[in-house]
XYZ file of C-alpha atoms in Angstrom:
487
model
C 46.233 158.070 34.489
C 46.432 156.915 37.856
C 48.803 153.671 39.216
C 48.838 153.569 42.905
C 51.328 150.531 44.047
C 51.743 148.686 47.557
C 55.082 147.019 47.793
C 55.010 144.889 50.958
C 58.245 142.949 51.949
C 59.078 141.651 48.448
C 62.298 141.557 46.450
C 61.851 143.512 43.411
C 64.651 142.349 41.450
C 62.323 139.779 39.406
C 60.014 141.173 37.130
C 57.593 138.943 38.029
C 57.608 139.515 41.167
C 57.169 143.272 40.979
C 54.057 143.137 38.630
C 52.984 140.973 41.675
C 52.904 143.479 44.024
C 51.047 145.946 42.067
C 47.694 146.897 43.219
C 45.269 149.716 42.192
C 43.435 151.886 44.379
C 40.041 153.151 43.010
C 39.689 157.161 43.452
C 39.069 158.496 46.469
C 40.047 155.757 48.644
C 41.396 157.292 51.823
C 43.159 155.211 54.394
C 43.672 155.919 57.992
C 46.361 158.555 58.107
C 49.112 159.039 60.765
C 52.434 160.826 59.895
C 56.068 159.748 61.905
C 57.039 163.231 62.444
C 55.533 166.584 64.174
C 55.538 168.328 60.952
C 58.193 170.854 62.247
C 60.848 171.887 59.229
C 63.604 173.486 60.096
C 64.701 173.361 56.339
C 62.775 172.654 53.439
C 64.531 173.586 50.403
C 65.400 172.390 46.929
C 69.186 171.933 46.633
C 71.028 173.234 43.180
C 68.719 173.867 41.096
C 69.973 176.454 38.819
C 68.432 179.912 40.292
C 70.133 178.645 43.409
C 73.288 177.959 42.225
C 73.593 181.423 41.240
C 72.213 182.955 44.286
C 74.237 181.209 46.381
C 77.561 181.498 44.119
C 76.208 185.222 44.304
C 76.615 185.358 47.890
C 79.817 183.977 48.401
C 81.614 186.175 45.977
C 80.070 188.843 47.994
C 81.124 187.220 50.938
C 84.274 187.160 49.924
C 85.109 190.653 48.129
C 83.746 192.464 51.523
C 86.252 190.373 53.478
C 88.657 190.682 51.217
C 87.781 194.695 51.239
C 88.395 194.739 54.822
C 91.406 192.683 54.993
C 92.923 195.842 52.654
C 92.154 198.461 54.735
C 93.838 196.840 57.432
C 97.031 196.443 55.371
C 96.548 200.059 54.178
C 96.434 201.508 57.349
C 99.049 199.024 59.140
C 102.100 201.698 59.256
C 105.206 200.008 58.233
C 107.318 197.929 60.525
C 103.816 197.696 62.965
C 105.118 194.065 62.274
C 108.397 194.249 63.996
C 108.803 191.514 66.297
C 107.503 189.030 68.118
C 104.786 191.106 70.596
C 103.830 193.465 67.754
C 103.363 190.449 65.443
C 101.305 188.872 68.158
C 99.616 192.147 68.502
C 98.434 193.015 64.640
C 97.114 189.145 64.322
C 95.211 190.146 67.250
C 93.703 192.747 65.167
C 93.446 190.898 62.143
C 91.292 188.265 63.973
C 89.096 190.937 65.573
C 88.112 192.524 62.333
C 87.865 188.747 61.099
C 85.738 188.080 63.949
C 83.528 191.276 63.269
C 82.833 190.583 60.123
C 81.745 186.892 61.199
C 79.793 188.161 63.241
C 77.455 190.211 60.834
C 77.086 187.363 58.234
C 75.784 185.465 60.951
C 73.199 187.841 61.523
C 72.215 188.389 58.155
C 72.189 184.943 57.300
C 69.503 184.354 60.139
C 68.193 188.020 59.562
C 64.730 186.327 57.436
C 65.239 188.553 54.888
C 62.818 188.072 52.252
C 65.898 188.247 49.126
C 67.639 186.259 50.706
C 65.366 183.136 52.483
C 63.116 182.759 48.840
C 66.403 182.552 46.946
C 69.112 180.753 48.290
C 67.927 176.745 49.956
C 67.184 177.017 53.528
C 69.156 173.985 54.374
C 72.659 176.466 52.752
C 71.692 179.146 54.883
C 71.537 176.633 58.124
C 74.720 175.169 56.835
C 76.331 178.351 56.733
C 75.425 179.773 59.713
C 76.171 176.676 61.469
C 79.888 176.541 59.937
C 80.300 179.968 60.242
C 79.309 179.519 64.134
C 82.304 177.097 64.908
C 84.964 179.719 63.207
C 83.694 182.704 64.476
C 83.871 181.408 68.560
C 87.812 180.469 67.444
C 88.321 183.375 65.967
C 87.087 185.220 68.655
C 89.241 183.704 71.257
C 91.975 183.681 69.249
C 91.485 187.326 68.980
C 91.469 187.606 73.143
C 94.593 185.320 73.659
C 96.733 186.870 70.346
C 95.968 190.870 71.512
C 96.414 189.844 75.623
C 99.506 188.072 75.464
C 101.125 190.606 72.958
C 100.140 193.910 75.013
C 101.428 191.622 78.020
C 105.069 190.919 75.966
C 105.253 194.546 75.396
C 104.151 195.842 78.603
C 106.412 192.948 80.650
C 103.433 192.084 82.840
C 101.868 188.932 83.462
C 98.819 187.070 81.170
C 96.530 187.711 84.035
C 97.821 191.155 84.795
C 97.549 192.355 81.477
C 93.720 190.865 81.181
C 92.992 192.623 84.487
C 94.852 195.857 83.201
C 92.595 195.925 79.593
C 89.669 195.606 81.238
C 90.123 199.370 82.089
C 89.700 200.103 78.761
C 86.817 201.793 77.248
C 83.982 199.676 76.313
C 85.939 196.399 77.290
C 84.104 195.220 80.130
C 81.294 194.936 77.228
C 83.460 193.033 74.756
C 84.388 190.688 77.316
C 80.835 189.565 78.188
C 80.149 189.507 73.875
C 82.700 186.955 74.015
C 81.788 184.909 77.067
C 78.012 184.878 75.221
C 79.096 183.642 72.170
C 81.077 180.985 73.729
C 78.733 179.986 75.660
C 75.899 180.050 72.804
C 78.405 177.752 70.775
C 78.797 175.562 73.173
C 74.840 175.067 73.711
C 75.245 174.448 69.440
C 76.970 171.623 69.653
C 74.985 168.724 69.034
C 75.557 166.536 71.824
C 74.265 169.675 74.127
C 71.963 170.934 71.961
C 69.883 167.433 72.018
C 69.933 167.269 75.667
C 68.173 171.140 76.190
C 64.281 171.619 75.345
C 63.666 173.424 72.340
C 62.202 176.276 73.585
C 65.305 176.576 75.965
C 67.676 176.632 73.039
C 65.876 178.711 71.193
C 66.172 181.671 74.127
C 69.748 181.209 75.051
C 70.264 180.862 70.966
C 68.146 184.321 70.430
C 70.840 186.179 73.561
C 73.385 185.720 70.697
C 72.055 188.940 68.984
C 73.202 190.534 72.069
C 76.982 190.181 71.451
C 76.267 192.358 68.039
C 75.457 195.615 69.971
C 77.711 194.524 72.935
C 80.647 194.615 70.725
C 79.871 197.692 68.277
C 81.021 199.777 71.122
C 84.523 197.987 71.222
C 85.277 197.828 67.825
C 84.677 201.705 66.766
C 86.170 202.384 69.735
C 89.700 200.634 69.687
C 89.839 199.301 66.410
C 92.854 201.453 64.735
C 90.714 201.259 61.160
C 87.024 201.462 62.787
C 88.256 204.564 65.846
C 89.195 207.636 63.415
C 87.685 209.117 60.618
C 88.041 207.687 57.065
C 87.564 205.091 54.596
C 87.742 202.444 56.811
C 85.281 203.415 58.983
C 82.854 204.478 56.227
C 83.169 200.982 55.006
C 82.200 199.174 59.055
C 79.731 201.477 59.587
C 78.245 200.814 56.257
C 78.339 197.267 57.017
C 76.897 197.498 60.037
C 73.960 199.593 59.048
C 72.971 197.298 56.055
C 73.077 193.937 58.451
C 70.892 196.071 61.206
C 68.730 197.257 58.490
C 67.727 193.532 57.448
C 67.262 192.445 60.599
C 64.806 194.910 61.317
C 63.471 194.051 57.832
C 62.925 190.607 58.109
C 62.426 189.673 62.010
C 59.920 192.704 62.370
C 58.941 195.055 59.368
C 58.246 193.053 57.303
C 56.378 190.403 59.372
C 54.264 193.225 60.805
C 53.031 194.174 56.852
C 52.189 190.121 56.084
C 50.212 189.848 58.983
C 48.565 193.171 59.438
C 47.736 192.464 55.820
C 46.047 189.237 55.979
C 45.251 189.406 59.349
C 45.171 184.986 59.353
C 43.037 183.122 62.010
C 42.623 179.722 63.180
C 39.909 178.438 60.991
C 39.462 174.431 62.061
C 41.097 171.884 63.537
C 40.694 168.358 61.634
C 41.665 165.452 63.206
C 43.390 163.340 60.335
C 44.036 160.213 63.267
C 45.091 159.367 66.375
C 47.944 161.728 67.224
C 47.723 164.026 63.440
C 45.717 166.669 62.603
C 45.359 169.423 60.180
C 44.869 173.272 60.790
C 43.322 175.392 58.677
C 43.917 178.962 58.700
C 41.748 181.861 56.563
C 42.466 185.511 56.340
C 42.078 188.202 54.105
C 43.267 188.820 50.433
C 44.982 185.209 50.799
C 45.094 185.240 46.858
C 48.037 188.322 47.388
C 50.162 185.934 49.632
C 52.999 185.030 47.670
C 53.904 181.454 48.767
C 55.017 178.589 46.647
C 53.671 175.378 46.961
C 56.483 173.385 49.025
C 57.203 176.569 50.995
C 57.349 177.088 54.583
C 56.046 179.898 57.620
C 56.899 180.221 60.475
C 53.870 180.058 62.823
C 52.891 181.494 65.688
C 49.227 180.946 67.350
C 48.238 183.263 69.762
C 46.036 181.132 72.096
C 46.481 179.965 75.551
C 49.455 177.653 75.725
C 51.134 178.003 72.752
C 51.360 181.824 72.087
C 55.089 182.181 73.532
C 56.696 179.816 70.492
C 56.568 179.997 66.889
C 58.002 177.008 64.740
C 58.356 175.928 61.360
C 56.058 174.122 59.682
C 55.155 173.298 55.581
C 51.835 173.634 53.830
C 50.306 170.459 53.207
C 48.312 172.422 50.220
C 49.211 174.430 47.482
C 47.686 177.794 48.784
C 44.837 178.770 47.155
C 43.404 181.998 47.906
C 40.995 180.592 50.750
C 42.668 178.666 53.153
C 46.004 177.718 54.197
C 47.044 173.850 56.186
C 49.460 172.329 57.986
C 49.274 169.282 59.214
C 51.203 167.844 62.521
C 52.073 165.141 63.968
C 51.526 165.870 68.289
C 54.645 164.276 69.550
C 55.618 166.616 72.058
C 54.015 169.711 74.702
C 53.834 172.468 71.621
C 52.115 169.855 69.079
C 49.942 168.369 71.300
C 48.556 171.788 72.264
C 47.764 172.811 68.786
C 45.312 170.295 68.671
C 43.231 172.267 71.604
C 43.201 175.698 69.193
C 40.296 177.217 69.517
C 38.544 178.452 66.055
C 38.927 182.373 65.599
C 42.439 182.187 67.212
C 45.030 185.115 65.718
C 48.140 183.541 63.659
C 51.400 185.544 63.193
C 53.598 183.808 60.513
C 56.559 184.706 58.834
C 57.605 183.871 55.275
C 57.147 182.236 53.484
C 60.451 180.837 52.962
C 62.184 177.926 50.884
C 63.119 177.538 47.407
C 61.518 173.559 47.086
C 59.133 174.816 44.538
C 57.833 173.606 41.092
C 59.124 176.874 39.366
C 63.031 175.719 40.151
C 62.582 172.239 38.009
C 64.399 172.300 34.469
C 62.983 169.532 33.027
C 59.369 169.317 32.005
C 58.443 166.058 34.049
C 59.204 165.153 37.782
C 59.906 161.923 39.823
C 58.881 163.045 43.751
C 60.391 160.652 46.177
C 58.996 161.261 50.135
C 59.218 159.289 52.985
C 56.816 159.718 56.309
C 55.538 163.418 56.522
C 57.765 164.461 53.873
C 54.703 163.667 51.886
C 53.548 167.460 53.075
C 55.335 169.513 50.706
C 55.586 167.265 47.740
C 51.742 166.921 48.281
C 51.808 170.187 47.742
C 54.275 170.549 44.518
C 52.039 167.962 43.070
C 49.186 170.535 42.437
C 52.070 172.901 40.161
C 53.636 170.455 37.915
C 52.993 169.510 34.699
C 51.193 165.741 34.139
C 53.650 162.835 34.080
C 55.126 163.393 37.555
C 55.257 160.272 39.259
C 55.030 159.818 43.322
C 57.180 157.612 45.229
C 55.758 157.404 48.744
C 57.693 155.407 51.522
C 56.350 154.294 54.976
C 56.652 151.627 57.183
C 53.085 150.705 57.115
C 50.247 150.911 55.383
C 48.448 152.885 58.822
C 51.434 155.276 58.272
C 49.942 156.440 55.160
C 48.596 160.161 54.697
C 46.714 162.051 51.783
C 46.209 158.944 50.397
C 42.682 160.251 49.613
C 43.956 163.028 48.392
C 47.134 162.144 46.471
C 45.064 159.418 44.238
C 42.875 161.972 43.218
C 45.241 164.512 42.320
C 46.978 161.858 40.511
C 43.658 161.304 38.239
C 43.188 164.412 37.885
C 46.965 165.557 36.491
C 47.736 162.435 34.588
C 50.333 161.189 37.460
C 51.287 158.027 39.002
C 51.533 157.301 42.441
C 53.571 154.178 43.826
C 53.406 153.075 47.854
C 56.310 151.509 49.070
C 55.489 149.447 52.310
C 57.491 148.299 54.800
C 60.485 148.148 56.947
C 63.426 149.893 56.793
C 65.802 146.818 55.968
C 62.736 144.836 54.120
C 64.053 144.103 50.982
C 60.899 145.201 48.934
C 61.239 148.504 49.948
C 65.075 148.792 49.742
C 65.154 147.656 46.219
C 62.659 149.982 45.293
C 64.891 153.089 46.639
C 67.790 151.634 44.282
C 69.490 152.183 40.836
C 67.600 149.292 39.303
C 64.324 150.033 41.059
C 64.122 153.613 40.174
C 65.311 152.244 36.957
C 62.668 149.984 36.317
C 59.579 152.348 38.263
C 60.821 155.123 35.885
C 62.812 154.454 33.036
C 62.931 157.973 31.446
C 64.264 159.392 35.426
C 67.541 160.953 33.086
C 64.894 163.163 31.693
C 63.138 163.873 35.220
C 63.615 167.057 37.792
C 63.937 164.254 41.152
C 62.355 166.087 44.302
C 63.544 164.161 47.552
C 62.074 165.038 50.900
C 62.248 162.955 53.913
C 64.140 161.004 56.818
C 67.635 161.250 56.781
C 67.980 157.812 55.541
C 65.791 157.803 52.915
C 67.491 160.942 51.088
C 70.785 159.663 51.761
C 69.667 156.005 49.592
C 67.849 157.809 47.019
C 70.873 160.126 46.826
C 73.192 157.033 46.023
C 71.201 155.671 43.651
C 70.600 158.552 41.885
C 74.567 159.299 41.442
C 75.067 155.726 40.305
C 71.994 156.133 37.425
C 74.318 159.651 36.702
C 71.198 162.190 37.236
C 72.728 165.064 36.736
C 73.071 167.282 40.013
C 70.917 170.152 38.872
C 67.748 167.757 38.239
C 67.939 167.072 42.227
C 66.170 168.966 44.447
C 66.547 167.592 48.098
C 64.276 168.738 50.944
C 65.784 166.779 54.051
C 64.417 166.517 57.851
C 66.684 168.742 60.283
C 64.946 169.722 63.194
């Protein structure tokens, strides 16, 4: 059964008022579509469900046993009263931080390694969050490394600060550990927001990708001064074994395994549809397309080799479950890269990589859904729409009616699986809209929600509301899957 509601500017608190409101839209009808973002996702993921929960509480106990591992070895091979005063103190913290800092330094990597594992089972927005966390302690640590070993060789030497920098850089392979360190300073200053906003993407995304450099820069360093890492033993068994698996899943995931997906399917530009103004949809075919193994509400990474755009590769959902013949995105041109797409030329080679994302029907744990979108959020939960049982209802938000997109589609999909689709129309501090995207409006659109898997992708604002009112109706945590906008 299909219920497709416009709310436009009206209160909703009155029952009257909000049978007012409702009007049906026969099947088919398709209005003019435009979308309020480019499309780009840099995380689309579903938050808690319970396969994530365990991944990611997976993770962190193996995060924390390997550090834990490593902080042993030190203290095992730390020969007693190494401790003894001030400058030897200052000294073994120095080393403490640098195998601290090492370690940092390889969950970074693997975190943003692509790994298949690890980017289809733990929520792409964790592994952002990590990384990004992990970024701001591993530049202190660092640094903290540099200041605690150089002013307790300078205590115990009686030289200057600046003497005894000048003096290590004689040693082997520190000219090398010095420049890792004034990269990864410099790559976490570019991270902070403020600085980050102010670069071009593609800018960032260069300087960001020099960061890799400070893992080889520094391998020499550590093996060959570290007092655990230099000799022989199980110490260095356990860095080196560290070392290899991080390398080995990098290689994995940023080029193995992206060379098998796309030598496999070999994917090509196959049309261009203008959906409006400024949005379009591409449509990519390839070969044995029913072996891909993406999710609807899944993500690739895409790359289109044709004049213009070849050089970047960005992040962008299906718009369609995939089906075996054809995959689509569909974008928003809002800035150089998106408004080139539009010129790709039919027959143009695609490199993706992926898919990735666990915002998937399959992670739900109840049987029916309430999907909550706002602007081109409406991509992926388009997509989820095709994989869930009937009884999901769609909450769709925009600002106007023009704003709309898939309407076409989403009404018939909603005849066809026995859902409900409701508009909500208007501005952001309208209070129609507002109401709706509250406890008693979700209350009164869906009044079994308790009993509901909640998927929630969209502006910032939007998930934040829906968030609220979802904690105040007490939906439990593991029913909410949250797909939010960070670019």
């Amino acid at each position: 059964m299909l219920v497709a509601t416009v709310v436009v500017n009206l209160p909703l608190a009155d029952d009257a008022r909000w049978g007012a409101v409702a009007v049906p839209r026969p099947r088919g009808s398709d209005s003019p579509a435009t979308d309020d973002d480019s499309g780009h996702r840099a995380v689309r993921s579903a938050a808690r469900s319970p396969a994530n929960r365990r991944s990611r509480r997976f993770l962190l106990l193996v995060f924390w046993a390997l550090l834990a591992v490593g902080m042993w070895l030190w203290w095992r091979d730390t020969p007693g009263g190494a401790v003894d005063g001030p400058p030897a103190a200052l000294t073994e913290a120095g080393r403490i931080t640098g195998l601290l800092g090492g370690y940092l330094l390889l969950a970074q990597v693997l975190l943003m390694s692509r790994v298949g594992p690890l980017e289809r089972k733990v929520a792409a927005n964790d592994i952002v969050g990590w990384h990004r966390d992990l970024g701001g302690v591993l530049v202190v640590v660092v640094v903290a490394h540099v200041v605690l070993t150089t002013v307790g060789y300078a205590r115990m030497d009686g030289l200057s600060v600046l003497r005894e920098l000048w003096r290590l850089t004689t040693y082997e392979d520190m000219i090398s550990a010095f420049v890792a360190t004034g990269v990864l300073v410099g790559v976490g200053l570019l991270a902070v927001r403020a600085v980050r906003e102010a670069l071009p993407y593609e800018a960032w995304h260069v300087l960001h990708l020099v960061s890799y450099a400070v893992l080889l820069l520094s391998y020499g360093h550590l093996f060959a001064l570290g007092r655990e890492l230099s000799a022989p033993g199980l110490g260095r068994s356990f860095w080196t074994a560290l070392y290899v698996v991080v390398i080995a899943c990098l290689a994995w995931g940023r080029v193995l395994a992206p060379w098998r997906l796309n030598a496999r399917h070999r994917l090509r530009v196959a049309a261009v549809v203008p959906e409006s103004a400024d949005t379009f949809s591409i449509y990519v075919h390839g070969r044995r397309l029913d072996e891909l193994e993406a999710k609807a509400g899944q993500f690739f990474r895409w790359r289109f080799l044709d004049r213009g755009v070849w050089a970047q590769a960005h992040p962008f959902s299906l718009s369609a479950a995939p089906n075996g013949e054809w995959l689509r995105l569909t974008i928003k041109a809002v800035g150089d890269h998106t408004r080139r797409l539009r010129a790709l030329r039919p027959g143009a080679r695609v490199l993706v990589t992926g898919p990735s994302g666990v915002f998937t029907a399959e992670h739900r744990v109840r049987h029916r859904a309430l999907l909550i979108a706002g602007g081109s959020g409406i991509a992926p939960i388009r997509a989820i729409l095709e994989d869930l049982p009937p009884g999901a209802v769609v909450v769709y938000r925009a600002s106007r009616a023009a704003d709309l997109i898939f309407r076409g589609e989403l009404e018939h999909l909603a005849e066809a699986r026995g859902a409900s689709v409701v508009y909500v129309i208007g501005a952001r501090d309208d209070p129609g809209p507002r109401s709706v995207i509250s406890p008693h409006g979700l209350r009164r659109l869906v009044p079994d929600i308790h009993r509901r898997d909640v998927y929630l992708c969209g502006p910032e604002g939007l998930v934040r509301s829906a968030q609220s009112a979802l904690r105040t109706l007490r939906v439990s945590r593991r029913q909410i899957h949250v797909d939010p906008f960070e670019l």
